[in-house]
Short mmCIF file of C-alpha atoms in Angstrom, two decimals:
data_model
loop_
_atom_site.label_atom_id
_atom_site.label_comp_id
_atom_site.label_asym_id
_atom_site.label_seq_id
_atom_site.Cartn_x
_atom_site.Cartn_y
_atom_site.Cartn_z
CA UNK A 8 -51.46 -50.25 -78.64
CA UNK A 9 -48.05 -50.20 -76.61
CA UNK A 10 -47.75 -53.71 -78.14
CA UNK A 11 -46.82 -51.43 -81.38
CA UNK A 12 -43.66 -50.21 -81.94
CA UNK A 13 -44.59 -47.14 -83.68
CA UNK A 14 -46.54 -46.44 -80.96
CA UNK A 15 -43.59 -46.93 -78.45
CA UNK A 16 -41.30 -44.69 -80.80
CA UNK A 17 -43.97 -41.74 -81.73
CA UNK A 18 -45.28 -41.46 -77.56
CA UNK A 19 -41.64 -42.09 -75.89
CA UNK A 20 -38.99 -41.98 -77.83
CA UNK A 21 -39.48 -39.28 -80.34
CA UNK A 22 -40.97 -36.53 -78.00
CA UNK A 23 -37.59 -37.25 -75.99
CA UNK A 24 -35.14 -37.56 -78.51
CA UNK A 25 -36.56 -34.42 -80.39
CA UNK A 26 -36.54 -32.54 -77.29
CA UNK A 27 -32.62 -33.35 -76.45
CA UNK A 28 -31.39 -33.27 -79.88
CA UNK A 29 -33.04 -30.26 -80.40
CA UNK A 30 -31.23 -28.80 -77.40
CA UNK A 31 -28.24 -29.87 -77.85
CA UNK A 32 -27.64 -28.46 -81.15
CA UNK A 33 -29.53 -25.28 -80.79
CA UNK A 34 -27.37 -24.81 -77.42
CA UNK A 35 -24.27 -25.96 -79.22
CA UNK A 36 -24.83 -23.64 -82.46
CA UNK A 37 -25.65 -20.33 -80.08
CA UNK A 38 -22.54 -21.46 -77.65
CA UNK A 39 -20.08 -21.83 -80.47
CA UNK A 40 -21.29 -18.83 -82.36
CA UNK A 41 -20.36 -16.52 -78.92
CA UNK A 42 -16.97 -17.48 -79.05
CA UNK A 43 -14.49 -15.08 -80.91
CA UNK A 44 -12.04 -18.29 -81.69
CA UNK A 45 -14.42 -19.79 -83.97
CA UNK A 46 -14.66 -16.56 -85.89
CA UNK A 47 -12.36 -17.13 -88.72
CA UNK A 48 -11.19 -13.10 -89.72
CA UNK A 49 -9.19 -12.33 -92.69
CA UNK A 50 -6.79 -9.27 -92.47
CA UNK A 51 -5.10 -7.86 -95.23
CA UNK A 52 -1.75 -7.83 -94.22
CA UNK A 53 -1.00 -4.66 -92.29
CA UNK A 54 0.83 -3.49 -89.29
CA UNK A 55 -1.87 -1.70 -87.83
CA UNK A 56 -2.25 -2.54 -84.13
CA UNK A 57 -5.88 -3.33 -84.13
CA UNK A 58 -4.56 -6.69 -85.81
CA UNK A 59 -3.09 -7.34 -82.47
CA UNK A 60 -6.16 -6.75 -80.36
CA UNK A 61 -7.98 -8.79 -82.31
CA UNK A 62 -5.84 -11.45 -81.33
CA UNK A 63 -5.78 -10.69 -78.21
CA UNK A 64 -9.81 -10.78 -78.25
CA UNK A 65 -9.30 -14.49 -79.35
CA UNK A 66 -10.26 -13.91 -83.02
CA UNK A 67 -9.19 -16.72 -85.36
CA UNK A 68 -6.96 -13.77 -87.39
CA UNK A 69 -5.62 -14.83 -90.84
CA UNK A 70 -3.73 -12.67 -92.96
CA UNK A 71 -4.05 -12.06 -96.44
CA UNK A 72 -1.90 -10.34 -99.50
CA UNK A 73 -4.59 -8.04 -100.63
CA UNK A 74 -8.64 -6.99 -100.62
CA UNK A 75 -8.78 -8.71 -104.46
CA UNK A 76 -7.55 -12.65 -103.01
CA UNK A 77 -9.78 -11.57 -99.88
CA UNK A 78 -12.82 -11.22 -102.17
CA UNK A 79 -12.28 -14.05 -103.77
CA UNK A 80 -11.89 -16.18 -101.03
CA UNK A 81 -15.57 -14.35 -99.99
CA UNK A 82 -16.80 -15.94 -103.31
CA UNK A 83 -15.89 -19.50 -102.50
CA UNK A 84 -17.18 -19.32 -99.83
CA UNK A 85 -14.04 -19.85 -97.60
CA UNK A 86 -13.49 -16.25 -95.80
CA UNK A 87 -16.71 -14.42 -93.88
CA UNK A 88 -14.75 -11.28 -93.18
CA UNK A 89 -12.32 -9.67 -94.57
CA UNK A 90 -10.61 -6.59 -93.30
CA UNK A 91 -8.86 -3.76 -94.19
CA UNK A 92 -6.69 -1.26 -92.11
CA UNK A 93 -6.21 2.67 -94.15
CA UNK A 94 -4.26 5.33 -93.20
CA UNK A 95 -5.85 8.12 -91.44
CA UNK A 96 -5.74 11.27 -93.20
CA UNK A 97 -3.20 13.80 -91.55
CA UNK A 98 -4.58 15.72 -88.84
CA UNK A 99 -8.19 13.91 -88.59
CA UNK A 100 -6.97 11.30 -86.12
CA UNK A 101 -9.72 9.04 -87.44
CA UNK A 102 -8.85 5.58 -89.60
CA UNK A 103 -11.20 3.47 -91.52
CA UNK A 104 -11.05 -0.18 -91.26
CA UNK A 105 -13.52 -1.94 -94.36
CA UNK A 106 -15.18 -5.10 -93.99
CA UNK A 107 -16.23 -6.90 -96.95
CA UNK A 108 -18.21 -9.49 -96.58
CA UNK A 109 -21.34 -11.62 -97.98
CA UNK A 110 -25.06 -10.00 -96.59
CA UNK A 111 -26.45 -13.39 -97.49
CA UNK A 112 -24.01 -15.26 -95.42
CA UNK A 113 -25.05 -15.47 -91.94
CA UNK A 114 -22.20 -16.62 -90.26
CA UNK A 115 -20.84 -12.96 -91.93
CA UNK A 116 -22.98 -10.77 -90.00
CA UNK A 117 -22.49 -13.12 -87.04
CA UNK A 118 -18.56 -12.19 -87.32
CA UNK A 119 -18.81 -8.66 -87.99
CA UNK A 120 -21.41 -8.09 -85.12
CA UNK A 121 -18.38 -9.59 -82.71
CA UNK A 122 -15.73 -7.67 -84.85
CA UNK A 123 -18.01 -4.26 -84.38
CA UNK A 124 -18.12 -4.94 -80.77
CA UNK A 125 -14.55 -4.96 -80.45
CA UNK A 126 -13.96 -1.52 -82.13
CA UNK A 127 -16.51 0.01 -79.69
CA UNK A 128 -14.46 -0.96 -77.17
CA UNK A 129 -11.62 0.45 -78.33
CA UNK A 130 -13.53 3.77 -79.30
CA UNK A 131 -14.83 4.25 -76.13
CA UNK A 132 -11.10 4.00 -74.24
CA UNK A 133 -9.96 6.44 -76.89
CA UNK A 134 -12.58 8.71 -75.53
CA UNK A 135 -12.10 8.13 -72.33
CA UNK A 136 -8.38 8.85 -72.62
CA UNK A 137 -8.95 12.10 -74.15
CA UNK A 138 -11.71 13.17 -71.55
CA UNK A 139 -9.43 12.81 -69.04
CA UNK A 140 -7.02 14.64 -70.60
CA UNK A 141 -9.22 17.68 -71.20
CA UNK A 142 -10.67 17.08 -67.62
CA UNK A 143 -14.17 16.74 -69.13
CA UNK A 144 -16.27 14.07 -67.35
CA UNK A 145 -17.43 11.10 -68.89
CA UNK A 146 -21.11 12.06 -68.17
CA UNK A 147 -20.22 15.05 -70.54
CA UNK A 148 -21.08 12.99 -73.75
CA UNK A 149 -23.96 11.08 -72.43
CA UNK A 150 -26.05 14.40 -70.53
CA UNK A 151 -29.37 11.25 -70.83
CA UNK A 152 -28.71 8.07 -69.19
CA UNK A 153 -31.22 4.88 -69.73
CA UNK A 154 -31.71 2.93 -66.44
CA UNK A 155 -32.61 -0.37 -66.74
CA UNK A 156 -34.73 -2.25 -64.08
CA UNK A 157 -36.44 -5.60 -64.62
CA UNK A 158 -39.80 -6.23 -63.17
CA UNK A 159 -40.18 -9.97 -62.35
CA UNK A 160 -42.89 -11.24 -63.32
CA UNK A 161 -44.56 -14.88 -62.11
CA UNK A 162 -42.72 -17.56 -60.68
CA UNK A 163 -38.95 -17.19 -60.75
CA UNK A 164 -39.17 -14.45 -63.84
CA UNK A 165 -40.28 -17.45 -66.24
CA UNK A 166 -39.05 -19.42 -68.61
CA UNK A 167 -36.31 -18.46 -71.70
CA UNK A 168 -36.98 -17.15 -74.94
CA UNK A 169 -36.15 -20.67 -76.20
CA UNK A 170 -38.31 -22.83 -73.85
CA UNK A 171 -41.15 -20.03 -74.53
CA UNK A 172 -40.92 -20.24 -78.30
CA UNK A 173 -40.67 -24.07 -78.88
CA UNK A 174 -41.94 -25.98 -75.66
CA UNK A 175 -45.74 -24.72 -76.07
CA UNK A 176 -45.27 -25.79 -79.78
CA UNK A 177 -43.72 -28.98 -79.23
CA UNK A 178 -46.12 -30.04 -76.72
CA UNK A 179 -49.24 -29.31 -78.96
CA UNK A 180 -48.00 -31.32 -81.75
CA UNK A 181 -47.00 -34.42 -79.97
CA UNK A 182 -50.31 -34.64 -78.21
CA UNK A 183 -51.76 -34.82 -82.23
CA UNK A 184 -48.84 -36.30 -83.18
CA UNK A 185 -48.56 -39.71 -81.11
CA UNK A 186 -52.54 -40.57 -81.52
CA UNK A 187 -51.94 -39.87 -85.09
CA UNK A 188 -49.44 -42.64 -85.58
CA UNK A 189 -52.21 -45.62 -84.70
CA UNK A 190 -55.82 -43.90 -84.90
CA UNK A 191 -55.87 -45.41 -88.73
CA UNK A 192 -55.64 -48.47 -87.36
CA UNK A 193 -57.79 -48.27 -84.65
CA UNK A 194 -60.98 -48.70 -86.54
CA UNK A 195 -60.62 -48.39 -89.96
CA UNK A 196 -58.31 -50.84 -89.67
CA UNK A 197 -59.98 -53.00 -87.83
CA UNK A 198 -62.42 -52.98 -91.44
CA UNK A 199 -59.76 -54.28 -93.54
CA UNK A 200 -58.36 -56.79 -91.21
CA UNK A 201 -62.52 -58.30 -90.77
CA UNK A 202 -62.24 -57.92 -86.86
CA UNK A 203 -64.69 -55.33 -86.50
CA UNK A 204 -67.03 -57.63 -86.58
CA UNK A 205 -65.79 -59.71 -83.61
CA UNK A 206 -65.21 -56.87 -81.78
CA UNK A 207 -69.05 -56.09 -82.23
CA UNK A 208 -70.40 -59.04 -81.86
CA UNK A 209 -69.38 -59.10 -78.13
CA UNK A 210 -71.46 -58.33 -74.91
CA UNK A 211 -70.65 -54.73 -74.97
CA UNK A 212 -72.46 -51.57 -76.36
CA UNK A 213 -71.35 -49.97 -78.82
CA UNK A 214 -70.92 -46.41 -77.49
CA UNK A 215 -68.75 -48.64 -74.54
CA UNK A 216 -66.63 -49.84 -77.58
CA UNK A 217 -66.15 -45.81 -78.37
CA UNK A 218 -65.52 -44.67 -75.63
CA UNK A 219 -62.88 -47.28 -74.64
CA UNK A 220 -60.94 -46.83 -77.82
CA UNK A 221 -61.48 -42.79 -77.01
CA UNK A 222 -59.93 -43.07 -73.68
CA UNK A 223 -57.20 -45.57 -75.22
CA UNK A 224 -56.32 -43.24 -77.76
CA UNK A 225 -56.62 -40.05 -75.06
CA UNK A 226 -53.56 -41.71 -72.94
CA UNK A 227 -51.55 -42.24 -75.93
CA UNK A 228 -52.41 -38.54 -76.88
CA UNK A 229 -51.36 -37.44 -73.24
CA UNK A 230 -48.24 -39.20 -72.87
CA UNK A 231 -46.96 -38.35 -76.15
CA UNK A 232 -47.42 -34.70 -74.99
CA UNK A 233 -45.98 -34.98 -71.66
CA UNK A 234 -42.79 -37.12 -73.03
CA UNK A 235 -41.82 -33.94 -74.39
CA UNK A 236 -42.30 -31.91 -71.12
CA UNK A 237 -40.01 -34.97 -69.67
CA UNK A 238 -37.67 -34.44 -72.49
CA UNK A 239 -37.42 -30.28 -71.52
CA UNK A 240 -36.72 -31.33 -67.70
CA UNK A 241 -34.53 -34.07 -68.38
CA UNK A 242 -32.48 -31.48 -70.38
CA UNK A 243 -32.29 -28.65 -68.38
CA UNK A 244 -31.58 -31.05 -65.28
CA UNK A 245 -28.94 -33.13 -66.76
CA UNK A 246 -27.06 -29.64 -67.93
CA UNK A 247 -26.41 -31.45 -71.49
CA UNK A 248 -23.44 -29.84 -73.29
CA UNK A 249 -24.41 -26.75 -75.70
CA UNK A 250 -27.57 -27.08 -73.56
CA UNK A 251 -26.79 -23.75 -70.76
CA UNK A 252 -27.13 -20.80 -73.26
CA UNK A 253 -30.85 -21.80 -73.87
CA UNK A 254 -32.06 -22.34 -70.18
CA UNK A 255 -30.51 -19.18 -68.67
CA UNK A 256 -33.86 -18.59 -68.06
CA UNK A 257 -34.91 -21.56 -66.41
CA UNK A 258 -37.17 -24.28 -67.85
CA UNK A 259 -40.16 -22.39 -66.45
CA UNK A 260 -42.02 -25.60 -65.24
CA UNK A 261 -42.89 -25.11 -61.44
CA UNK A 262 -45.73 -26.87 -59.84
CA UNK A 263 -48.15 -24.22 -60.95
CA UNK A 264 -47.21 -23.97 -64.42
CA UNK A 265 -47.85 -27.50 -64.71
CA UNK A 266 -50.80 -28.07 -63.09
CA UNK A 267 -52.10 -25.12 -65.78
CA UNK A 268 -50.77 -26.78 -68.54
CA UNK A 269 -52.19 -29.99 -67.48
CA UNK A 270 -55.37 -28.42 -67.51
CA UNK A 271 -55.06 -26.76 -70.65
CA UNK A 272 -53.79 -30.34 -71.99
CA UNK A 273 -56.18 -32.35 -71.21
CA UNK A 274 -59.33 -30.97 -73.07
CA UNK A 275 -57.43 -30.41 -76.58
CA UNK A 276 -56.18 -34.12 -76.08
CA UNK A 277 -59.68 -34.71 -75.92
CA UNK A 278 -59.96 -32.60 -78.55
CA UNK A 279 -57.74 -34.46 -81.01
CA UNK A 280 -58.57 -37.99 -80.06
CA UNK A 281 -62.14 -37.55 -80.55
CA UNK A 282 -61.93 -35.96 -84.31
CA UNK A 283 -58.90 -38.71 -84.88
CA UNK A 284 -61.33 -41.45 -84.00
CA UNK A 285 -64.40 -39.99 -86.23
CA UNK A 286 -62.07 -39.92 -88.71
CA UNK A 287 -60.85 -43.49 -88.20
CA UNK A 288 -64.65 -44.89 -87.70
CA UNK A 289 -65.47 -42.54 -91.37
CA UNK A 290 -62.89 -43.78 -93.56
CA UNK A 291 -63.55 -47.24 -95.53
CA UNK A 292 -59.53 -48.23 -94.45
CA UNK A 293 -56.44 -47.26 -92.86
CA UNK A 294 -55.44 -45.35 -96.72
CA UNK A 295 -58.67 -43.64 -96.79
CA UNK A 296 -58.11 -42.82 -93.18
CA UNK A 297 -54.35 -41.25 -93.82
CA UNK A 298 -55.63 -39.17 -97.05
CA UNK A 299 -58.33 -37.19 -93.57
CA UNK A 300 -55.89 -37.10 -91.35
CA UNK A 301 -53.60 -34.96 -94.21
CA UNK A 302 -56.31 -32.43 -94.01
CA UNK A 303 -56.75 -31.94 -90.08
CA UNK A 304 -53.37 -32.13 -89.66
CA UNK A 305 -52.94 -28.94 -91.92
CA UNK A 306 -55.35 -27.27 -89.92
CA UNK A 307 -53.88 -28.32 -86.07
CA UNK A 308 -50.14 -27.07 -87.24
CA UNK A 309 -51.32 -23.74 -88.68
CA UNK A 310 -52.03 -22.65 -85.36
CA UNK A 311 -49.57 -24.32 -83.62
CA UNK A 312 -47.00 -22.42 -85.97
CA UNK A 313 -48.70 -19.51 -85.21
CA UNK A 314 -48.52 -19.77 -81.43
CA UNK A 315 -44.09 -19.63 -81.85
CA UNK A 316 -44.63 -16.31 -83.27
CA UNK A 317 -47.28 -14.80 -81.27
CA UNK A 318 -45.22 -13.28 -78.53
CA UNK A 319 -44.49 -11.16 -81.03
CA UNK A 320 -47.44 -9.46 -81.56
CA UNK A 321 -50.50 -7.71 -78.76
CA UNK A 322 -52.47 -10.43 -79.90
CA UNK A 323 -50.81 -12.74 -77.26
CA UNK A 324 -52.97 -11.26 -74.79
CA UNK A 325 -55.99 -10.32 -76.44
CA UNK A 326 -58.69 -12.32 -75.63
CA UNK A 327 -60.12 -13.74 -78.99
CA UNK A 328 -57.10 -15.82 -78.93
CA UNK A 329 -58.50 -18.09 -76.22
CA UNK A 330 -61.51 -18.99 -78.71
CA UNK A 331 -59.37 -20.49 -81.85
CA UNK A 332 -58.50 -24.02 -80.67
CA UNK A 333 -54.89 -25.09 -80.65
CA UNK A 334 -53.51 -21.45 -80.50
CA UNK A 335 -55.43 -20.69 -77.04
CA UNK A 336 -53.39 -24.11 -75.50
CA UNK A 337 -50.06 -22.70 -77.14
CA UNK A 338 -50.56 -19.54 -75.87
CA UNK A 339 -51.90 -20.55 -72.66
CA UNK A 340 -49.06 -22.52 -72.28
CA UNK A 341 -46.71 -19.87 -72.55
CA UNK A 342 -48.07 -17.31 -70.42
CA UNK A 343 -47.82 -20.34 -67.84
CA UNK A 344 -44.18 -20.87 -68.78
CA UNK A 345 -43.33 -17.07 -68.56
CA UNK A 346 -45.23 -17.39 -65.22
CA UNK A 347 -47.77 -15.28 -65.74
CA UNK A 348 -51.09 -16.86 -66.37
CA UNK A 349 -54.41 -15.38 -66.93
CA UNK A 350 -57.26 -17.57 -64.77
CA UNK A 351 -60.09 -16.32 -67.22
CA UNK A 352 -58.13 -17.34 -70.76
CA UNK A 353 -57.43 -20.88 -68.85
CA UNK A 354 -61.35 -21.25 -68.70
CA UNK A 355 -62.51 -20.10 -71.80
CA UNK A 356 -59.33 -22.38 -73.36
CA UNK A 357 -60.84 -25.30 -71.40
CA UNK A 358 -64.50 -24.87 -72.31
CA UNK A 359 -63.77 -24.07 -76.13
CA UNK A 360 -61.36 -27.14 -76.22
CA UNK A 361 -63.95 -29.30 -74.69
CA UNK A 362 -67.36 -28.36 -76.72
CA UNK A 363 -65.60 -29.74 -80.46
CA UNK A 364 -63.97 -32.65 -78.84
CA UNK A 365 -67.52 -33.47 -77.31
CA UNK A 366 -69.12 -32.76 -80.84
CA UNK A 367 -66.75 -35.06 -82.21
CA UNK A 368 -67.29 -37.58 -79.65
CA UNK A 369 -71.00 -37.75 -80.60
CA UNK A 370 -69.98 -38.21 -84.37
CA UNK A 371 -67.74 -40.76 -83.35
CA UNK A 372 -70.78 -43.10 -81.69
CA UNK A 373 -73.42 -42.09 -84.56
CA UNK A 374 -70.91 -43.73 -86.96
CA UNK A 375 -69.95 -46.52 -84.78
CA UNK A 376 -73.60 -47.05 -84.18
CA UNK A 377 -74.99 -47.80 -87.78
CA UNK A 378 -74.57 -51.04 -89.86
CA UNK A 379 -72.50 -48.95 -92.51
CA UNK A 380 -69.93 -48.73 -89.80
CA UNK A 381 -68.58 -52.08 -91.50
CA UNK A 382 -68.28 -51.04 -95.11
CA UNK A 383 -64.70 -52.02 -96.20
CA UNK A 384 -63.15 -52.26 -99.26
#
């Protein structure tokens, strides 16, 4: 198998590359985004000197004639905000500042988020200024305060919202993923290429045969998985630029984590190589084997989809979760990363994982054990 290089690429290089490219340009996207000097502002031209502490705040500031050349440049596409500085009204001491501005550009609300936080600012100094001249405390305005306090939870508080959203993905789909990229050619190809035959005519049982090319395709399963774990590491070790806003939190992977997700791993990669090799020993050739494989992979990434959005939702720690397979692994996963895991949902995980991939097993050596096993076209 490793003599393949689309096995190399899908088990190695992919999970790793993914994992670092994905990093780097999330982490690059978020980074840039936080800084005011790649916010590009347009001002209508005005005196006002809010112009100046915008530029002060770093704010790319460009000025502009009037709100009509502001809009259109809004329209091309070419200006995300555009501002304009009125007059306040004798005797209310209050201005108005407009921002126009595309909803359905993001980088818009992106700029007028950082914009809005900049006005706060300066609203609460105003009021702060004229408390203290009235000799009214501050705590005057806010009579309820909000104390926050966080309670850490598991190893080192867990893992990021990034790591926690993607890694339990990621390492779900590689483990399908890199036995994927050779199971049609592990025995339905073997059909087309007339070296079945060979392979059965040797000194060796035919469940032996099976269960070799299960525990073949299992590694290749495995290491695909844990290349992306690697990748993750190797990432948040190597401090990669655009790489520190997402693992603020930490990767999340401490000895314990691991061993869970290891043991979580383990029966859904036997899980996937089984049905990938009844599939493989079913179809007539390695087309007929690809046209399955569409099907089941359907079904393993609707979960696995699921699992990024689950946090979301009470259902992350109900306990039906740990009986649909793929989503209990994601989720288990998780709870591991955020350092937190629950003992009984690792069990039941591990028990419902195993029962279809030994199901699928047995499938695997029926079809392997009668003569139709080398039908080819």
């Amino acid at each position: 198998m490793f003599r393949d290089k689309r096995v190399r690429s899908s088990v190695f290089f992919g999970p790793l590359f993914l994992m670092v490219l994905i990093s780097f340009l999330v982490g690059s996207v978020v980074s840039n985004l936080g800084k005011p000097e790649n916010q590009k502002l347009h001002v209508v031209r005005s005196d006002n000197p809010l112009v100046e502490r915008l530029r002060n705040n770093r704010f790319n500031v460009i000025e502009i004639p009037s709100v009509v050349e502001g809009e259109r440049l809004i329209r091309k596409g070419e200006a995300r905000v555009v501002l304009q500085f009125e007059e306040a009204p004798s005797g209310s001491g209050q201005q108005t500042t407009t921002a126009y501005f595309d909803p359905k550009h993001q980088l818009s609300e992106v700029a007028l988020g950082m914009v809005s936080r900049v006005f706060q600012e300066e609203n609460r100094k105003s009021l702060k200024t004229v408390l203290d001249q009235k000799g009214i405390p501050e705590t005057a305005i806010e009579p309820i305060k909000l104390s926050r306090k966080e309670v850490v939870v598991g190893e080192k508080g867990g893992a990021g919202a990034f790591i926690v959203g993607m890694l339990p993905y990621l390492i779900v789909i590689w483990a399908f993923f890199g036995g994927m990229s050779i199971v049609s050619d592990l025995v339905a190809g073997e059909k087309e290429k007339n070296t079945l035959e060979t392979l059965l005519i040797t000194p060796v049982k035919r469940t032996q045969i099976v269960f070799g090319k299960f525990v073949a395709l299992s590694v290749i399963c495995l290491l695909s998985s844990l290349s992306s774990v690697v990748g993750i590491i190797a990432v948040g070790a190597l401090s990669l630029p655009g790489a520190g806003e997402l693992f603020k939190g930490g990767t999340g992977i401490t000895p314990t984590s691991f061993l869970i997700i290891l043991a979580v791993l383990l029966p859904t990669v036997a899980f996937f190589a089984s049905i990938l090799l009844a599939i493989s020993t079913y179809a007539k050739n390695p087309r007929e084997a690809q046209s399955h494989l569409g099907l089941v992979n359907f079904l393993v990434l609707t979960p696995a989809v699921a699992s990024q959005f689950i946090g979301l939702t009470d259902a992350a720690n109900a306990m039906w979760v740990n009986f649909v397979p793929v989503l209990n692994t994601s989720n288990n996963i998780r709870t591991a990363l955020l350092g937190k895991p629950d003992l009984l949902a690792v069990f039941v995980t591990i028990v419902v994982s195993t029962v279809p991939a030994l199901i699928a097993l047995w499938v695997a050596v029926w079809l392997f054990n009668r003569e139709q096993v080398l039908t080819r076209v």
